[in-house]
mmCIF file of C-alpha atoms in Angstrom:
data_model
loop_
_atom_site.group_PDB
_atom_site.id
_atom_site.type_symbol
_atom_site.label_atom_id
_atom_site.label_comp_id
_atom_site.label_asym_id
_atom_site.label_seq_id
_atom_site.Cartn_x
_atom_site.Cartn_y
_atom_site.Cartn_z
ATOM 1 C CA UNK A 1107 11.023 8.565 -2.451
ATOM 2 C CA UNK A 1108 8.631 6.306 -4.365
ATOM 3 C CA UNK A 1109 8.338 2.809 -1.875
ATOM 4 C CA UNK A 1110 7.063 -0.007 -4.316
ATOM 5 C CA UNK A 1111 5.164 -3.147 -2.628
ATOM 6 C CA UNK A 1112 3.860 -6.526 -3.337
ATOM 7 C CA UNK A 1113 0.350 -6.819 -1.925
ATOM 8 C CA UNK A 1114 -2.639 -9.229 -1.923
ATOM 9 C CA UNK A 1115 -5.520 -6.765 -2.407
ATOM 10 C CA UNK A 1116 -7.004 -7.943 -5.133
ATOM 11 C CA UNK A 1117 -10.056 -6.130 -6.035
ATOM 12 C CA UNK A 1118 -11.511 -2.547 -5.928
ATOM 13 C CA UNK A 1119 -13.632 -3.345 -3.216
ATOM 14 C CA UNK A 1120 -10.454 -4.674 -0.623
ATOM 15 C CA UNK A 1121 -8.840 -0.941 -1.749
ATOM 16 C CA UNK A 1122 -11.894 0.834 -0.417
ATOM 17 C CA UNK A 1123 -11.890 -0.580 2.563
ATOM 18 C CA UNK A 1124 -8.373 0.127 3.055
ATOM 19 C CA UNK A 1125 -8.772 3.703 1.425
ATOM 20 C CA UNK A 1126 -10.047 5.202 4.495
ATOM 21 C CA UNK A 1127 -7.108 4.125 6.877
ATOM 22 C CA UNK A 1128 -4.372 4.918 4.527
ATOM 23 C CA UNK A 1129 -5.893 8.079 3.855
ATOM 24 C CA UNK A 1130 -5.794 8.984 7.505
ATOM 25 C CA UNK A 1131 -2.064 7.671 8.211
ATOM 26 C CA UNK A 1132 -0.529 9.140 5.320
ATOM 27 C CA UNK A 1133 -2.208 11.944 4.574
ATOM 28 C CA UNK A 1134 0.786 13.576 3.701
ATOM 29 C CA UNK A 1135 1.231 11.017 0.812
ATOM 30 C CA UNK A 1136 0.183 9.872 -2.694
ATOM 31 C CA UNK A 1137 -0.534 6.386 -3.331
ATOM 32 C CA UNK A 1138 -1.863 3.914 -5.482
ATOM 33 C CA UNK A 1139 -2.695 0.671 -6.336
ATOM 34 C CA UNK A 1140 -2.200 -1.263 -9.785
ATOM 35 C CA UNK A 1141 -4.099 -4.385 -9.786
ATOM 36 C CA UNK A 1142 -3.236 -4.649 -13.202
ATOM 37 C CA UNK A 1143 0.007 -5.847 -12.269
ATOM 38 C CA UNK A 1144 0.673 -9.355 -11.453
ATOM 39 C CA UNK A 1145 1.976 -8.610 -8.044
ATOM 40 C CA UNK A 1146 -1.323 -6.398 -6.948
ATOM 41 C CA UNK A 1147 1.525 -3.292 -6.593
ATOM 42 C CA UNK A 1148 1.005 -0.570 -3.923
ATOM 43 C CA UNK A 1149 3.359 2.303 -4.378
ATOM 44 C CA UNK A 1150 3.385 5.305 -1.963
ATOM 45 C CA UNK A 1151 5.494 8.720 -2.367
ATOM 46 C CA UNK A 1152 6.807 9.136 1.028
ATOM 47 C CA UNK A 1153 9.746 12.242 1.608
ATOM 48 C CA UNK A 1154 10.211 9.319 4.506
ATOM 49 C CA UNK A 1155 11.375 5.623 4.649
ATOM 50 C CA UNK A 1156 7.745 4.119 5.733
ATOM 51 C CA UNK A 1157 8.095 0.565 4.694
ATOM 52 C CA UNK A 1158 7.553 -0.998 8.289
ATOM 53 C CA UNK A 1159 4.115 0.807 8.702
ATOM 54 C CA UNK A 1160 3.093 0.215 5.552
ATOM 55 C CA UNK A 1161 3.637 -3.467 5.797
ATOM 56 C CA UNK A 1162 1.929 -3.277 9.693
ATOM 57 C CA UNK A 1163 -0.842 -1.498 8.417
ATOM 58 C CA UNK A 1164 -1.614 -4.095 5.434
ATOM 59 C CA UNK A 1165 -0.851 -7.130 7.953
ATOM 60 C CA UNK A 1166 -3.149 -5.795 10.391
ATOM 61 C CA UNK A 1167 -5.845 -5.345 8.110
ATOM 62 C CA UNK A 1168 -5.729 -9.326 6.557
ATOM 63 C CA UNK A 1169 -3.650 -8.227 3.641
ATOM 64 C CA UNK A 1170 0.029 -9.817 2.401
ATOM 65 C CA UNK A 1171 2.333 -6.455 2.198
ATOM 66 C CA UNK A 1172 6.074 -7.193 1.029
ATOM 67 C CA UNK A 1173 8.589 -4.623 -0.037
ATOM 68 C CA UNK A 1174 10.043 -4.943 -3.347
ATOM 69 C CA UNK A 1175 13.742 -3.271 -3.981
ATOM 70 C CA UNK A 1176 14.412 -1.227 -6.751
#
């Protein structure tokens, strides 16, 4: 399941510093960024529904996280 969210990391350098943490809490994952986008996307391919960590873990870290539907 591909989970598709509105973020406010906005440069390479905020998704390095994130890198590391998201690396280590969903390892089990792909993920990406495109900052190309107008809404700073972060998309994740989870086999599970994540969406409430994923937001926590953005919030936590000073970033805006909000799930976008389908």
């Amino acid at each position: 399941m591909i989970l598709v969210f509105k973020t406010s990391v906005r440069t390479l350098h905020e998704i390095q510093k994130i890198k590391p943490l998201l690396n280590k809490l969903f390892s089990y994952t792909k993920w990406n960024f495109d900052l190309e986008d107008c809404d700073n996307i972060f998309r994740i391919d989870s086999p599970l529904e994540i969406s409430d960590e994923v937001i926590t873990i953005f919030n936590e870290n000073g970033h805006e996280c909000v799930a976008l539907e389908d």
